[in-house]
Coordinates of C-alpha atoms and ligand atoms in Angstrom, one line a residue:
X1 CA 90.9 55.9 149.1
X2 CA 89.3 52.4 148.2
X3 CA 86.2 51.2 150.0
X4 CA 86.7 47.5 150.8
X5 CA 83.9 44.6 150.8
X6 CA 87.1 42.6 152.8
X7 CA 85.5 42.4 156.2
X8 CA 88.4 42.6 158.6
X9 CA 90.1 45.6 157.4
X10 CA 88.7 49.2 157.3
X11 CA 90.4 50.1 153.7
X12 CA 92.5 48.7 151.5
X13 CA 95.4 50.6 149.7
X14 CA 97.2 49.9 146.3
X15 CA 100.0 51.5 145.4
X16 CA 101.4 48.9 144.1
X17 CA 99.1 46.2 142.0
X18 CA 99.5 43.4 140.0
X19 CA 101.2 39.8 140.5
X20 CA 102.9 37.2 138.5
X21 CA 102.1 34.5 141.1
X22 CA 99.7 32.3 139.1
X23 CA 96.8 31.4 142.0
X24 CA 94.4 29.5 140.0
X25 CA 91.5 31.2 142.6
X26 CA 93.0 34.9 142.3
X27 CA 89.9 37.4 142.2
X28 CA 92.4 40.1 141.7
X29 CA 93.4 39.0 138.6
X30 CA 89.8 39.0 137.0
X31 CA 89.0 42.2 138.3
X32 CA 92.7 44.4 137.4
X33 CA 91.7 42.2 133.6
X34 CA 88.6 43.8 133.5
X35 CA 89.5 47.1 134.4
X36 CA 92.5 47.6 132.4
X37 CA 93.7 50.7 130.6
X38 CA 94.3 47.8 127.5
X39 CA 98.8 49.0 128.2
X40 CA 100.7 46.5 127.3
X41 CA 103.9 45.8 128.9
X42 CA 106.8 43.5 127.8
X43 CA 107.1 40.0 129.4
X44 CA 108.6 40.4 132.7
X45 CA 108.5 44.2 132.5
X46 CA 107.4 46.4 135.3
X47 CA 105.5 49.6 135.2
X48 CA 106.0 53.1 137.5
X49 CA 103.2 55.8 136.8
X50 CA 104.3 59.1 138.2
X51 CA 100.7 60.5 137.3
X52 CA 97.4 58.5 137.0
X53 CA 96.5 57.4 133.3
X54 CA 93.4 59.2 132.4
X55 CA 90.8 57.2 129.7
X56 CA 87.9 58.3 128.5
X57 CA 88.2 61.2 131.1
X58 CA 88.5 58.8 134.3
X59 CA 91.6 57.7 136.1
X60 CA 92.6 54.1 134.7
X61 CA 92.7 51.5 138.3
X62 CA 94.8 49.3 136.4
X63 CA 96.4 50.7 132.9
X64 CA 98.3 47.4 132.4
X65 CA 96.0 45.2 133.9
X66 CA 97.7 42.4 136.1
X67 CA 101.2 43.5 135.3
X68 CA 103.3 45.1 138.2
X69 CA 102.5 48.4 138.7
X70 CA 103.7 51.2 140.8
X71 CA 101.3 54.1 141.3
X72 CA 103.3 56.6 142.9
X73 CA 100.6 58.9 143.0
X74 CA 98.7 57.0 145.6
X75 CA 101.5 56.8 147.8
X76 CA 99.8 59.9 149.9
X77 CA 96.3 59.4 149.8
X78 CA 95.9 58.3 153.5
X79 CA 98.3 60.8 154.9
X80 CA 95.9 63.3 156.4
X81 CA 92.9 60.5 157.2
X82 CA 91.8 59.3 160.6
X83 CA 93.9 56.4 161.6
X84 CA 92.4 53.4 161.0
X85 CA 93.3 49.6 159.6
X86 CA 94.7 50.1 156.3
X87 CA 95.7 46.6 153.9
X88 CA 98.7 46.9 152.3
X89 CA 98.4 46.1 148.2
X90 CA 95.0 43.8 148.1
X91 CA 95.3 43.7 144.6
X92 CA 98.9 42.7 144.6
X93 CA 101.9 41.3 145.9
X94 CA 103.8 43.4 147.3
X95 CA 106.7 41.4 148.7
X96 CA 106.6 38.9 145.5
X97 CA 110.3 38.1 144.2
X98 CA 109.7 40.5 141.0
X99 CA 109.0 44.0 143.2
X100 CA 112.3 45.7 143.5
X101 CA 113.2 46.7 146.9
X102 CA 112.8 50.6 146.3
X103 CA 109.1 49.9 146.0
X104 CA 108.5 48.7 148.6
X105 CA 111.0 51.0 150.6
X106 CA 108.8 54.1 149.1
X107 CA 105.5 52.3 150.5
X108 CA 107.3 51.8 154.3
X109 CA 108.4 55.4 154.4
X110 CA 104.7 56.4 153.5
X111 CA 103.5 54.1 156.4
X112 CA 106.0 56.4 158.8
X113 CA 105.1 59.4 157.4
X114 CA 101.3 58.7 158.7
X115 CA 101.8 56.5 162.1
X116 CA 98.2 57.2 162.7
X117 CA 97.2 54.2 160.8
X118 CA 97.7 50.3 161.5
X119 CA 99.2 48.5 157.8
X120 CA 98.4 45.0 157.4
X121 CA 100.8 43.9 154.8
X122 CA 100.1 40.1 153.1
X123 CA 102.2 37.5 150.6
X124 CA 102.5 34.7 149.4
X125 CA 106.4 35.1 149.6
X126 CA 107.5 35.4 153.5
X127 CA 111.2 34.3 152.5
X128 CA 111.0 38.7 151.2
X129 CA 109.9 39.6 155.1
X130 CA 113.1 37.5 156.1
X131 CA 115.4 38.7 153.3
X132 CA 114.4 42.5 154.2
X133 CA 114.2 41.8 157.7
X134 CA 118.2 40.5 157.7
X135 CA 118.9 43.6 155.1
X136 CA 117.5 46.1 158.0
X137 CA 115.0 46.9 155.6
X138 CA 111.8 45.7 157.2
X139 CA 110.3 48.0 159.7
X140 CA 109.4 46.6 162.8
X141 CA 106.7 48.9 165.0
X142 CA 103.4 47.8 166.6
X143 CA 101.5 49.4 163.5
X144 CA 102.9 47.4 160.8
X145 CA 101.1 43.4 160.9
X146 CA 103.2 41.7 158.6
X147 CA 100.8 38.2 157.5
X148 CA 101.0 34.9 155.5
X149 CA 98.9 34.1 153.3
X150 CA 98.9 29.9 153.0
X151 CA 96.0 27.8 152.0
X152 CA 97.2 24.3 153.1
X153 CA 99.7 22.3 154.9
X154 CA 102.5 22.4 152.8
X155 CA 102.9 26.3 152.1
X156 CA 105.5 27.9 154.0
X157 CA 104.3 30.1 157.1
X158 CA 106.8 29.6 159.8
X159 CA 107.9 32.3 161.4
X160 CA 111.4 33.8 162.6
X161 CA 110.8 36.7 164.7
X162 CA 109.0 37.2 167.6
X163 CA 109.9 41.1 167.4
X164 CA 107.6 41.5 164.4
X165 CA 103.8 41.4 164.2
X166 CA 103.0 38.4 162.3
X167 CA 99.7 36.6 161.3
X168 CA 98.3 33.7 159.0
X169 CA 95.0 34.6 156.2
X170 CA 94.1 30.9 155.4
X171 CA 92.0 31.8 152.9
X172 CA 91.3 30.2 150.5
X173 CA 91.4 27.2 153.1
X174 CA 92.0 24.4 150.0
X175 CA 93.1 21.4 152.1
X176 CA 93.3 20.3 156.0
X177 CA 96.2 22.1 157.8
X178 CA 96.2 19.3 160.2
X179 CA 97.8 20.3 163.3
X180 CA 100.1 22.8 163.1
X181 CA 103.7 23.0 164.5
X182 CA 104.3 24.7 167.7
X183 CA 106.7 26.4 165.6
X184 CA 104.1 28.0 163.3
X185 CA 101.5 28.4 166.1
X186 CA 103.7 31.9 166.7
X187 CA 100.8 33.9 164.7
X188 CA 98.7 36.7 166.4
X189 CA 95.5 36.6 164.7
X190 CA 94.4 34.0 162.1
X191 CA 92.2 34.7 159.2
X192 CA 90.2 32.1 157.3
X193 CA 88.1 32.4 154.6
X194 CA 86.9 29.9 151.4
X195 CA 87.1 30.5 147.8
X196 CA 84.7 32.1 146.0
X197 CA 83.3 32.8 142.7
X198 CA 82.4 30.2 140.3
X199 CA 85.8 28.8 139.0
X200 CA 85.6 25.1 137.8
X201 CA 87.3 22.8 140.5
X202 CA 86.6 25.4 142.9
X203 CA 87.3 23.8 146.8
X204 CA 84.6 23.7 149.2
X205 CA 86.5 23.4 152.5
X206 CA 84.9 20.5 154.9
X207 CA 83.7 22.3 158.0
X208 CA 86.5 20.1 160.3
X209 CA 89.1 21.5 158.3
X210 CA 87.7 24.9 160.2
X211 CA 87.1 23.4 163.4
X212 CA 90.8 22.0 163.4
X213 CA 91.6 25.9 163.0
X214 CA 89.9 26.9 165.5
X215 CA 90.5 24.6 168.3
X216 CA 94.3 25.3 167.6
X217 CA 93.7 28.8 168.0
X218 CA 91.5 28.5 171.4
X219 CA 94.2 26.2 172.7
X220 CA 97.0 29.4 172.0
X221 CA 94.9 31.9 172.5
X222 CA 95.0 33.2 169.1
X223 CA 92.1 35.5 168.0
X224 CA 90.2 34.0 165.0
X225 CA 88.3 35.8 162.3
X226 CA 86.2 33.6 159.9
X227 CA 85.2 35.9 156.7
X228 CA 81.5 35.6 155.2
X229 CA 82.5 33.0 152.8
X230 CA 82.2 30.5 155.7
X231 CA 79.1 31.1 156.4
X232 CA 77.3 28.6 154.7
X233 CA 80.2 25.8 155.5
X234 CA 80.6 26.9 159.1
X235 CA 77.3 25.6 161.5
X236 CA 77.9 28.1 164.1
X237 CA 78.0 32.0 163.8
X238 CA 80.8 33.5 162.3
X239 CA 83.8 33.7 165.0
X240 CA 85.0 38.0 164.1
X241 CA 87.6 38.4 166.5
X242 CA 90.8 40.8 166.5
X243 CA 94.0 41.0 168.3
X244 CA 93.7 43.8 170.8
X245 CA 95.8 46.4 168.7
X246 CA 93.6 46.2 165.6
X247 CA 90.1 46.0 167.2
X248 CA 87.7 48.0 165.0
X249 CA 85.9 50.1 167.5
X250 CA 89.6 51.5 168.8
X251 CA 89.4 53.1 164.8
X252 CA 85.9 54.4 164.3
X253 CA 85.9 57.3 162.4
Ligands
SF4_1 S1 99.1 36.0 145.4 FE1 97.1 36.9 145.6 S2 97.2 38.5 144.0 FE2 98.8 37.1 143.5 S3 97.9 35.6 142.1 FE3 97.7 34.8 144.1 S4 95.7 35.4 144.8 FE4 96.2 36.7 143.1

């Protein structure tokens, strides 16, 4: 089980890590770098590990660094825990073009096999929810919270199924979304958060761009959660809210 620093989830869950998407911004990256087993996969390969890689006597988090990896092994480590809110793959993409469909099918029959917990699933890719979704291959139940993760206007994060849980993390917020369609405005909980670390051309976003977000989402009635990386942009306290099937105090442990 992974201990998370991400505020609005409880843990966070990888069996699947690594990413090919080339986010200039990606803390993932820098961290599955600098823990790497130093493996070393062929360009475009993909890695399955039935069994953990053991260096030095300790399990290896990430044995070929940023490179996809699928760590079956995992697959069970939530199986017997108190149900609680559970992100799907923070250190990867798990609906990016290059994961084959069995993946991700192993993952989903995990999530049924323990219902007790809610999965917050996230990608820069949502064309893979709708190419599943049309394939019958994306399950749809009211603890699976399938989000977009966009960080200005012109990333894709409309919608096409009201049946589904869906939500928006805007983080990092690089740019004004300006208003947003009434279309796209079909999210259930919006996240926003602003980059951090130190990276050169990093974006500070302008504390409108926020309050544009936010008046949207009082205007449909969509909960808003602003992470701690707003708190030095944002005047007002942070806004932590939830949509009423996640809320935090329905899974204390
Ligand atoms: S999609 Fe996420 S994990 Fe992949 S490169 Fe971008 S920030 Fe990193």
């Amino acid at each position: 089980m992974e201990k998370t620093k991400i505020e609005w989830t409880d843990s966070t869950w990888n069996p699947v890590t690594g990413c090919c998407h080339k986010c200039p911004y990606c803390y993932a990256r820098n961290i599955a770098r600098r823990f790497s087993g130093g493996g070393v996969l062929k360009y475009g390969a993909r890695a399955v590990l039935n069994d953990p890689v053991i260096i030095d006597g300790k399990r290896a988090a990430y044995p070929y660094g940023f490179k996809p990896t699928f760590h079956r092994y995992r697959l069970k480590e939530y199986r017997e825990s108190k149900g609680r809110n559970i992100f799907v793959c923070s250190m990867a993409d798990l609906f990016g073009a290059w994961v084959p469909d069995c993946w991700i099918q192993e993952v989903f029959d995990e999530c049924l096999a323990a219902p007790q917990h809610n999965y917050i699933f996230l990608t820069k890719n949502p064309a893979r929810y709708i190419q599943l979704a049309k394939a019958g291959k994306l399950p749809q139940y009211n603890n699976f919270w399938y989000g977009s993760s966009v960080t200005g206007p012109h990333d894709e994060y409309s919608w096409f199924d009201e049946k589904y849980h869906w939500f928006l993390s805007v983080e990092p917020l690089l740019e004004n979304l300006g208003e947003m369609s009434e279309t796209a405005l079909k999210p259930e909980w919006i996240i926003i958060g602003a980059e951090t670390g130190r990276r050169a051309g990093k974006v500070v976003p302008a504390p409108e761009w926020i309050e544009s977000i936010v008046n949207q989402c009082r205007k449909y009635k969509i909960p808003v959660f602003m992470k701690d990386s707003l708190a030095d942009i944002w005047p007002h306290s942070l806004i932590c809210e939830y949509p009423e099937e996640l809320r935090k105090e329905d899974k204390a442990e």
